[in-house]
Amino acid sequence: MAGLFEQCDVPADLSALLFAIYFAATTSLLSINEGDFLGGQKHAAVQKYQRGLEVSLYNSSFLDSPTITSLQAMAIYVRCRRFHSSGRSNWVLNGLTIYAAQSIGLHRDGSNFNLPILECELRRRLWWHIITADKRVAEDHGLVGGFETISNTKLPLNVDDSDLSPQLKTPPAAKETWTEMTMFLITAEASKVFARIHRVSLQSQPGKDVHDESRKLVADFDTRLSRTYLKYCDQNVPVQKATFLLGRLLLCKAKALVHIQSLNGLSAKQSAKHINEETLSYACVGLECGSEMLTDEVLKSYSWLSSSYTPYHLLTYALWHLCVCPETPGVTRAWNAVQKCFELTERDSGWRECDPHWAVLCGLRQKALTIQRSRLGAKSGEELSGLYSMDQAVLPDTGSEIDFGDALMPWDLDPLAFFDWTSFAPTF
């Protein structure tokens, strides 16, 4: 252990990057062979590399003098840390990383400073990696990330690492094929679309249908995603299949959010009149894609990362839909998708016990189950047994009717931020 901190010939920021890579590698292996990994000393290994990263960042004066290398270390660490913790500290650390990145000008495109092609691309990749991470971690806590509005940094090119070199005088052309950057670019494009949808929702004016503008944004995103990225994914290749499923999940999320946006401000009764089966279908497809990413054997190497991105918003909408409209035509598919997602999420439930997001969803599911049980109980036993493809374990006995505090429950969903999870949880 001591030897790890005595690499005097290694710059402190590079040492931090090495420890971040060790931390990421260790984390990624935990979900593959957890029992045999390092003789069962998985937590000791993770803590050792985390400690090494912290010491190296301190020695590099990260807060006062961040560098590209130390920011790369921090970005890798924060992304992988999600697997170990769902707390707000992730959001705080990501905000710290963004401000450090701004302090060295990463929010300005390198071409403005006539920087070399390779350096421009490295800066773009790093900046958008940090920004997309912030967008998602903010969503986890009912917040909206907005740092992309202060930046003019372009998206990275859709090229492989081998297409870049210090000798380049002109940028390489973006490839019309799958590349090592395709999965990342899909998440970055989605992050931009979600941010624009949110901005559009704030521009409501008399006589102006902002929802049409949002629908056009999503339609353009759908076209670009299909033509530029998804059509080149070979689903026989694990990483490309993961890319394809992620793209579909994000597209379904965008389509669902546009409809949710149109319900914003309506009462529960008004929302029920505008309920849309197509939106529930999008939510189901998104949940199914997420579940496949966690259960497909060929994608096992990526399950550690997929498991750290619970589809809170799609789950919330599906359960809300089932509460408001329990006789929806897609009820069986919706319950199957929701239940599968719950089973997979609770499979690794160590940190769920203190997660306010999960407490909200568990309460909402219990409410939906109570409504379904009440509705099905009025039907014949034959209809009850034939309605669901799942067994009775999916509909546990909830006992007597539970007071869920419906009067306080915000059934009118906010389109993007939804609600502050912490303040919402006590209503259950």
Short mmCIF file of C-alpha atoms in Angstrom, two decimals:
data_model
loop_
_atom_site.label_atom_id
_atom_site.label_comp_id
_atom_site.label_asym_id
_atom_site.label_seq_id
_atom_site.Cartn_x
_atom_site.Cartn_y
_atom_site.Cartn_z
CA MET A 1 0.00 0.00 0.00
CA ALA A 2 2.74 2.43 0.96
CA GLY A 3 4.52 1.83 -2.33
CA LEU A 4 1.51 3.07 -4.24
CA PHE A 5 1.92 6.53 -2.72
CA GLU A 6 5.70 6.75 -3.21
CA GLN A 7 5.88 7.07 -6.99
CA CYS A 8 8.02 10.19 -6.83
CA ASP A 9 8.84 10.07 -10.53
CA VAL A 10 5.17 10.22 -11.56
CA PRO A 11 3.43 13.63 -11.75
CA ALA A 12 0.67 13.90 -9.18
CA ASP A 13 -2.09 14.50 -11.75
CA LEU A 14 -0.99 11.45 -13.77
CA SER A 15 -0.90 9.41 -10.57
CA ALA A 16 -4.51 10.51 -9.93
CA LEU A 17 -5.51 9.36 -13.42
CA LEU A 18 -3.86 5.97 -12.86
CA PHE A 19 -5.70 5.49 -9.56
CA ALA A 20 -8.97 6.51 -11.24
CA ILE A 21 -8.38 3.83 -13.88
CA TYR A 22 -7.62 1.26 -11.17
CA PHE A 23 -10.82 2.31 -9.37
CA ALA A 24 -12.86 1.99 -12.57
CA ALA A 25 -11.38 -1.39 -13.47
CA THR A 26 -12.03 -2.74 -9.97
CA THR A 27 -15.60 -1.46 -10.00
CA SER A 28 -16.33 -2.98 -13.42
CA LEU A 29 -15.11 -6.40 -12.28
CA LEU A 30 -17.27 -6.51 -9.17
CA SER A 31 -20.42 -7.42 -11.08
CA ILE A 32 -18.70 -10.16 -13.11
CA ASN A 33 -16.96 -12.30 -10.50
CA GLU A 34 -17.76 -10.72 -7.20
CA GLY A 35 -17.02 -13.72 -5.01
CA ASP A 36 -13.52 -14.53 -6.26
CA PHE A 37 -12.32 -11.01 -6.99
CA LEU A 38 -9.07 -10.30 -5.16
CA GLY A 39 -9.76 -13.12 -2.75
CA GLY A 40 -13.01 -11.50 -1.67
CA GLN A 41 -11.27 -8.25 -0.67
CA LYS A 42 -13.32 -6.14 -3.08
CA HIS A 43 -14.12 -3.34 -0.65
CA ALA A 44 -10.51 -3.11 0.49
CA ALA A 45 -9.35 -2.83 -3.13
CA VAL A 46 -11.89 -0.13 -3.98
CA GLN A 47 -11.03 1.86 -0.85
CA LYS A 48 -7.31 1.55 -1.54
CA TYR A 49 -7.61 3.00 -5.02
CA GLN A 50 -10.03 5.68 -3.87
CA ARG A 51 -7.57 6.70 -1.18
CA GLY A 52 -4.76 6.76 -3.72
CA LEU A 53 -6.84 9.02 -5.97
CA GLU A 54 -7.63 11.41 -3.12
CA VAL A 55 -3.98 11.69 -2.06
CA SER A 56 -2.85 12.24 -5.66
CA LEU A 57 -5.48 14.93 -6.27
CA TYR A 58 -4.38 16.69 -3.10
CA ASN A 59 -0.73 16.52 -4.14
CA SER A 60 -1.62 17.90 -7.57
CA SER A 61 -3.40 20.92 -6.01
CA PHE A 62 -6.51 19.98 -7.97
CA LEU A 63 -8.73 22.71 -6.55
CA ASP A 64 -6.22 25.50 -7.19
CA SER A 65 -4.50 24.23 -10.33
CA PRO A 66 -6.60 21.64 -12.20
CA THR A 67 -5.19 20.13 -15.37
CA ILE A 68 -6.68 18.11 -18.22
CA THR A 69 -5.16 15.00 -16.68
CA SER A 70 -6.48 15.59 -13.15
CA LEU A 71 -9.91 16.45 -14.57
CA GLN A 72 -9.90 13.18 -16.52
CA ALA A 73 -9.18 11.39 -13.25
CA MET A 74 -12.02 13.16 -11.47
CA ALA A 75 -14.47 12.55 -14.33
CA ILE A 76 -13.75 8.81 -14.38
CA TYR A 77 -14.00 8.57 -10.61
CA VAL A 78 -17.32 10.44 -10.36
CA ARG A 79 -18.88 8.34 -13.13
CA CYS A 80 -17.86 5.05 -11.51
CA ARG A 81 -18.73 6.22 -8.02
CA ARG A 82 -22.42 5.96 -8.93
CA PHE A 83 -22.11 2.18 -8.64
CA HIS A 84 -21.18 2.52 -4.97
CA SER A 85 -23.41 5.40 -3.87
CA SER A 86 -26.60 7.15 -4.98
CA GLY A 87 -26.31 10.09 -2.60
CA ARG A 88 -26.25 13.78 -3.42
CA SER A 89 -22.49 13.80 -2.94
CA ASN A 90 -22.23 12.63 -6.57
CA TRP A 91 -24.04 15.76 -7.73
CA VAL A 92 -21.87 17.97 -5.51
CA LEU A 93 -18.65 16.35 -6.76
CA ASN A 94 -19.76 16.71 -10.37
CA GLY A 95 -20.48 20.40 -9.81
CA LEU A 96 -17.01 20.80 -8.36
CA THR A 97 -15.57 19.10 -11.45
CA ILE A 98 -17.52 21.41 -13.77
CA TYR A 99 -16.24 24.55 -12.06
CA ALA A 100 -12.70 23.21 -12.17
CA ALA A 101 -13.16 22.53 -15.90
CA GLN A 102 -14.46 26.07 -16.44
CA SER A 103 -11.45 27.48 -14.63
CA ILE A 104 -9.17 26.15 -17.39
CA GLY A 105 -11.56 27.11 -20.20
CA LEU A 106 -12.98 23.73 -21.21
CA HIS A 107 -16.38 25.37 -21.72
CA ARG A 108 -14.89 27.24 -24.69
CA ASP A 109 -14.11 25.28 -27.82
CA GLY A 110 -10.41 24.81 -28.40
CA SER A 111 -10.68 26.00 -32.01
CA ASN A 112 -11.27 29.52 -30.64
CA PHE A 113 -7.72 29.44 -29.30
CA ASN A 114 -6.12 27.79 -32.35
CA LEU A 115 -5.23 24.72 -30.31
CA PRO A 116 -3.96 21.56 -32.05
CA ILE A 117 -6.62 19.22 -33.46
CA LEU A 118 -5.86 16.47 -30.96
CA GLU A 119 -6.07 18.81 -27.98
CA CYS A 120 -9.37 20.25 -29.24
CA GLU A 121 -10.85 16.77 -29.43
CA LEU A 122 -9.57 15.78 -25.98
CA ARG A 123 -11.07 18.93 -24.47
CA ARG A 124 -14.41 18.33 -26.20
CA ARG A 125 -14.60 14.73 -25.03
CA LEU A 126 -13.77 15.67 -21.46
CA TRP A 127 -16.16 18.62 -21.27
CA TRP A 128 -19.13 16.69 -22.66
CA HIS A 129 -18.34 13.70 -20.47
CA ILE A 130 -18.58 15.94 -17.42
CA ILE A 131 -21.71 17.77 -18.65
CA THR A 132 -23.68 14.62 -19.54
CA ALA A 133 -22.84 13.14 -16.14
CA ASP A 134 -24.10 16.30 -14.44
CA LYS A 135 -27.34 16.24 -16.41
CA ARG A 136 -28.15 12.72 -15.28
CA VAL A 137 -27.09 13.07 -11.65
CA ALA A 138 -29.18 16.26 -11.41
CA GLU A 139 -32.23 14.37 -12.71
CA ASP A 140 -31.70 11.75 -10.02
CA HIS A 141 -32.44 14.40 -7.40
CA GLY A 142 -35.31 16.21 -9.11
CA LEU A 143 -33.04 18.97 -10.40
CA VAL A 144 -32.22 20.30 -13.85
CA GLY A 145 -28.61 20.68 -14.96
CA GLY A 146 -27.98 23.82 -16.98
CA PHE A 147 -24.26 24.15 -17.54
CA GLU A 148 -24.50 23.44 -21.28
CA THR A 149 -25.98 26.92 -21.82
CA ILE A 150 -22.73 28.59 -20.75
CA SER A 151 -20.63 26.67 -23.24
CA ASN A 152 -19.82 26.83 -26.94
CA THR A 153 -17.72 23.67 -26.91
CA LYS A 154 -18.65 21.51 -29.90
CA LEU A 155 -19.54 17.84 -29.65
CA PRO A 156 -16.61 15.48 -30.30
CA LEU A 157 -16.26 13.88 -33.71
CA ASN A 158 -17.63 10.41 -34.39
CA VAL A 159 -14.17 8.92 -34.95
CA ASP A 160 -12.02 6.21 -33.40
CA ASP A 161 -8.98 6.96 -31.26
CA SER A 162 -6.75 5.66 -34.04
CA ASP A 163 -8.00 8.48 -36.31
CA LEU A 164 -6.41 11.08 -34.04
CA SER A 165 -2.74 11.95 -33.66
CA PRO A 166 -0.57 14.93 -32.63
CA GLN A 167 0.48 15.36 -36.26
CA LEU A 168 -3.01 16.18 -37.58
CA LYS A 169 -3.30 19.52 -39.36
CA THR A 170 -7.00 19.25 -40.27
CA PRO A 171 -9.80 17.50 -38.37
CA PRO A 172 -10.67 14.00 -39.63
CA ALA A 173 -14.11 13.55 -41.20
CA ALA A 174 -16.79 12.06 -38.98
CA LYS A 175 -17.31 8.41 -39.85
CA GLU A 176 -20.58 7.01 -41.15
CA THR A 177 -20.21 3.84 -39.11
CA TRP A 178 -20.09 2.70 -35.50
CA THR A 179 -17.05 4.03 -33.66
CA GLU A 180 -15.64 4.01 -30.15
CA MET A 181 -17.38 7.36 -29.64
CA THR A 182 -20.87 6.36 -30.83
CA MET A 183 -22.32 5.37 -27.45
CA PHE A 184 -20.97 8.49 -25.80
CA LEU A 185 -22.25 10.75 -28.60
CA ILE A 186 -25.75 9.30 -28.24
CA THR A 187 -25.80 10.27 -24.56
CA ALA A 188 -24.41 13.72 -25.36
CA GLU A 189 -27.01 14.32 -28.11
CA ALA A 190 -29.76 13.18 -25.74
CA SER A 191 -28.49 15.51 -23.04
CA LYS A 192 -28.72 18.45 -25.46
CA VAL A 193 -32.27 17.50 -26.47
CA PHE A 194 -33.47 17.16 -22.87
CA ALA A 195 -31.99 20.56 -22.03
CA ARG A 196 -33.71 22.18 -25.04
CA ILE A 197 -37.05 20.57 -24.17
CA HIS A 198 -36.77 22.06 -20.70
CA ARG A 199 -35.94 25.52 -22.05
CA VAL A 200 -38.87 25.34 -24.47
CA SER A 201 -41.23 24.44 -21.62
CA LEU A 202 -40.24 27.69 -19.87
CA GLN A 203 -41.09 29.83 -22.91
CA SER A 204 -44.85 29.36 -22.86
CA GLN A 205 -46.65 32.38 -24.36
CA PRO A 206 -50.28 33.05 -25.35
CA GLY A 207 -50.93 31.65 -28.81
CA LYS A 208 -47.66 29.72 -28.87
CA ASP A 209 -47.81 25.93 -28.69
CA VAL A 210 -44.51 25.01 -27.06
CA HIS A 211 -45.47 21.35 -27.15
CA ASP A 212 -45.36 21.34 -30.95
CA GLU A 213 -41.84 22.74 -30.77
CA SER A 214 -40.85 20.05 -28.28
CA ARG A 215 -42.33 17.34 -30.48
CA LYS A 216 -40.31 18.66 -33.42
CA LEU A 217 -37.14 18.57 -31.31
CA VAL A 218 -37.77 14.92 -30.47
CA ALA A 219 -38.68 14.05 -34.07
CA ASP A 220 -35.39 15.58 -35.26
CA PHE A 221 -33.54 13.69 -32.52
CA ASP A 222 -35.23 10.45 -33.62
CA THR A 223 -34.17 11.01 -37.23
CA ARG A 224 -30.60 11.93 -36.34
CA LEU A 225 -30.24 9.04 -33.92
CA SER A 226 -31.49 6.52 -36.47
CA ARG A 227 -29.55 7.80 -39.47
CA THR A 228 -26.29 8.75 -37.79
CA TYR A 229 -25.82 6.14 -35.08
CA LEU A 230 -28.30 3.29 -34.58
CA LYS A 231 -28.36 2.06 -38.20
CA TYR A 232 -24.66 1.19 -37.90
CA CYS A 233 -24.96 -0.87 -34.71
CA ASP A 234 -24.32 -4.60 -35.18
CA GLN A 235 -26.28 -6.27 -32.39
CA ASN A 236 -24.07 -9.36 -32.62
CA VAL A 237 -21.27 -7.26 -31.09
CA PRO A 238 -21.86 -6.70 -27.33
CA VAL A 239 -20.77 -3.07 -27.09
CA GLN A 240 -22.76 -2.18 -30.21
CA LYS A 241 -25.86 -3.93 -28.88
CA ALA A 242 -25.50 -1.98 -25.65
CA THR A 243 -25.25 1.19 -27.74
CA PHE A 244 -28.41 0.32 -29.67
CA LEU A 245 -30.43 -0.43 -26.53
CA LEU A 246 -29.23 2.74 -24.83
CA GLY A 247 -30.21 4.78 -27.88
CA ARG A 248 -33.72 3.32 -27.90
CA LEU A 249 -34.09 3.89 -24.16
CA LEU A 250 -33.10 7.56 -24.42
CA LEU A 251 -35.37 8.10 -27.43
CA CYS A 252 -38.34 6.58 -25.58
CA LYS A 253 -37.56 8.78 -22.60
CA ALA A 254 -37.54 11.88 -24.81
CA LYS A 255 -40.87 10.96 -26.42
CA ALA A 256 -42.45 10.27 -23.04
CA LEU A 257 -41.19 13.56 -21.60
CA VAL A 258 -42.84 15.57 -24.36
CA HIS A 259 -46.24 14.13 -23.48
CA ILE A 260 -45.60 14.57 -19.75
CA GLN A 261 -44.74 18.18 -20.50
CA SER A 262 -48.19 18.69 -22.03
CA LEU A 263 -49.77 17.55 -18.74
CA ASN A 264 -47.84 20.02 -16.63
CA GLY A 265 -50.12 22.26 -14.59
CA LEU A 266 -53.22 20.12 -15.08
CA SER A 267 -55.12 18.68 -12.15
CA ALA A 268 -55.30 14.93 -11.60
CA LYS A 269 -58.78 14.81 -13.16
CA GLN A 270 -57.71 16.87 -16.18
CA SER A 271 -54.56 14.78 -16.65
CA ALA A 272 -56.62 11.58 -16.71
CA LYS A 273 -58.61 12.95 -19.66
CA HIS A 274 -55.40 13.47 -21.65
CA ILE A 275 -53.80 10.15 -20.79
CA ASN A 276 -52.03 8.65 -23.78
CA GLU A 277 -51.51 4.95 -24.43
CA GLU A 278 -48.68 5.75 -26.82
CA THR A 279 -46.75 7.42 -24.01
CA LEU A 280 -47.21 4.38 -21.78
CA SER A 281 -45.90 2.27 -24.66
CA TYR A 282 -42.78 4.45 -24.89
CA ALA A 283 -42.25 4.06 -21.15
CA CYS A 284 -42.62 0.28 -21.44
CA VAL A 285 -40.16 0.04 -24.33
CA GLY A 286 -37.65 2.14 -22.41
CA LEU A 287 -38.01 -0.01 -19.29
CA GLU A 288 -37.70 -3.19 -21.37
CA CYS A 289 -34.51 -1.92 -23.03
CA GLY A 290 -33.06 -1.08 -19.62
CA SER A 291 -33.92 -4.54 -18.29
CA GLU A 292 -32.39 -6.23 -21.32
CA MET A 293 -29.15 -4.33 -20.73
CA LEU A 294 -29.05 -5.87 -17.25
CA THR A 295 -30.11 -9.43 -18.11
CA ASP A 296 -28.59 -10.18 -21.52
CA GLU A 297 -25.61 -12.48 -20.91
CA VAL A 298 -23.54 -10.89 -23.69
CA LEU A 299 -23.91 -7.51 -21.96
CA LYS A 300 -22.79 -8.72 -18.55
CA SER A 301 -19.58 -6.70 -18.77
CA TYR A 302 -21.65 -3.50 -18.88
CA SER A 303 -24.21 -4.39 -16.21
CA TRP A 304 -22.28 -2.59 -13.45
CA LEU A 305 -22.71 0.70 -15.32
CA SER A 306 -26.28 0.08 -16.50
CA SER A 307 -27.37 -0.79 -12.96
CA SER A 308 -26.29 2.63 -11.71
CA TYR A 309 -28.77 4.43 -14.00
CA THR A 310 -32.20 3.50 -12.69
CA PRO A 311 -34.93 4.82 -15.06
CA TYR A 312 -36.68 6.79 -12.33
CA HIS A 313 -38.72 8.97 -14.67
CA LEU A 314 -40.03 6.15 -16.88
CA LEU A 315 -40.93 4.12 -13.79
CA THR A 316 -42.68 7.10 -12.25
CA TYR A 317 -44.74 7.75 -15.37
CA ALA A 318 -45.71 4.09 -15.84
CA LEU A 319 -46.85 3.79 -12.21
CA TRP A 320 -48.65 7.14 -12.34
CA HIS A 321 -50.46 5.98 -15.48
CA LEU A 322 -51.48 2.72 -13.78
CA CYS A 323 -52.80 4.65 -10.78
CA VAL A 324 -54.78 7.19 -12.80
CA CYS A 325 -55.99 4.78 -15.48
CA PRO A 326 -55.84 1.23 -14.04
CA GLU A 327 -57.89 -0.27 -16.90
CA THR A 328 -55.44 0.85 -19.56
CA PRO A 329 -55.18 -1.59 -22.52
CA GLY A 330 -51.45 -2.00 -21.95
CA VAL A 331 -51.81 -2.91 -18.27
CA THR A 332 -50.22 -6.37 -18.53
CA ARG A 333 -47.19 -5.17 -20.43
CA ALA A 334 -46.79 -2.18 -18.13
CA TRP A 335 -46.89 -4.29 -14.98
CA ASN A 336 -44.43 -6.81 -16.43
CA ALA A 337 -42.01 -4.01 -17.39
CA VAL A 338 -42.34 -2.28 -14.02
CA GLN A 339 -42.01 -5.46 -11.99
CA LYS A 340 -38.94 -6.62 -13.93
CA CYS A 341 -37.27 -3.27 -13.37
CA PHE A 342 -38.01 -3.42 -9.64
CA GLU A 343 -36.64 -6.96 -9.37
CA LEU A 344 -33.40 -6.05 -11.15
CA THR A 345 -32.92 -2.86 -9.18
CA GLU A 346 -33.56 -4.48 -5.81
CA ARG A 347 -31.20 -7.31 -6.69
CA ASP A 348 -28.38 -4.95 -5.69
CA SER A 349 -30.27 -3.16 -2.95
CA GLY A 350 -27.44 -2.42 -0.52
CA TRP A 351 -27.70 1.35 -0.89
CA ARG A 352 -31.42 1.46 -1.77
CA GLU A 353 -32.36 1.34 1.90
CA CYS A 354 -31.47 5.01 2.39
CA ASP A 355 -32.36 6.16 -1.13
CA PRO A 356 -35.29 8.64 -1.04
CA HIS A 357 -35.97 8.10 -4.76
CA TRP A 358 -36.60 4.42 -4.23
CA ALA A 359 -38.85 5.05 -1.23
CA VAL A 360 -41.05 7.22 -3.44
CA LEU A 361 -41.27 4.61 -6.19
CA CYS A 362 -41.98 1.79 -3.73
CA GLY A 363 -44.83 3.82 -2.26
CA LEU A 364 -46.18 4.64 -5.70
CA ARG A 365 -46.03 1.00 -6.74
CA GLN A 366 -47.86 -0.02 -3.57
CA LYS A 367 -50.57 2.51 -4.37
CA ALA A 368 -50.89 1.19 -7.93
CA LEU A 369 -51.04 -2.40 -6.65
CA THR A 370 -53.79 -1.48 -4.20
CA ILE A 371 -55.81 0.14 -6.99
CA GLN A 372 -55.32 -2.88 -9.25
CA ARG A 373 -56.26 -5.33 -6.50
CA SER A 374 -59.40 -3.37 -5.72
CA ARG A 375 -60.38 -3.32 -9.39
CA LEU A 376 -59.62 -6.98 -10.03
CA GLY A 377 -61.33 -8.11 -6.86
CA ALA A 378 -64.67 -7.00 -8.30
CA LYS A 379 -64.23 -9.37 -11.26
CA SER A 380 -64.60 -13.11 -11.44
CA GLY A 381 -61.77 -15.42 -10.45
CA GLU A 382 -61.40 -16.51 -14.05
CA GLU A 383 -60.86 -12.97 -15.27
CA LEU A 384 -58.43 -12.29 -12.43
CA SER A 385 -56.21 -15.25 -13.27
CA GLY A 386 -56.23 -14.58 -16.99
CA LEU A 387 -55.51 -10.89 -16.96
CA TYR A 388 -51.82 -11.08 -16.04
CA SER A 389 -49.07 -13.18 -17.53
CA MET A 390 -47.22 -12.87 -14.22
CA ASP A 391 -47.98 -14.98 -11.16
CA GLN A 392 -49.70 -13.81 -8.01
CA ALA A 393 -46.36 -12.97 -6.38
CA VAL A 394 -46.35 -9.82 -8.46
CA LEU A 395 -49.47 -8.63 -6.67
CA PRO A 396 -48.62 -9.16 -2.98
CA ASP A 397 -51.29 -9.01 -0.35
CA THR A 398 -51.37 -5.43 0.85
CA GLY A 399 -53.79 -6.13 3.68
CA SER A 400 -56.25 -3.40 4.53
CA GLU A 401 -56.41 -0.21 2.53
CA ILE A 402 -53.43 2.02 3.24
CA ASP A 403 -53.60 5.79 3.57
CA PHE A 404 -51.10 7.01 0.99
CA GLY A 405 -51.62 10.72 1.61
CA ASP A 406 -53.25 11.23 -1.79
CA ALA A 407 -54.27 14.75 -0.93
CA LEU A 408 -50.60 15.74 -0.81
CA MET A 409 -49.48 13.71 -3.78
CA PRO A 410 -48.48 15.79 -6.86
CA TRP A 411 -50.31 13.82 -9.55
CA ASP A 412 -49.70 16.69 -12.00
CA LEU A 413 -46.20 15.67 -13.07
CA ASP A 414 -43.52 18.27 -13.71
CA PRO A 415 -42.17 17.43 -17.19
CA LEU A 416 -38.47 17.16 -16.42
CA ALA A 417 -37.61 17.72 -12.81
CA PHE A 418 -40.84 16.04 -11.62
CA PHE A 419 -40.36 16.83 -7.94
CA ASP A 420 -37.85 17.06 -5.14
CA TRP A 421 -37.54 13.41 -4.16
CA THR A 422 -36.59 14.15 -0.55
CA SER A 423 -39.62 16.32 0.21
CA PHE A 424 -41.91 14.01 -1.77
CA ALA A 425 -40.94 10.84 0.09
CA PRO A 426 -42.65 11.67 3.42
CA THR A 427 -46.08 11.68 1.67
CA PHE A 428 -45.80 7.89 1.78
#
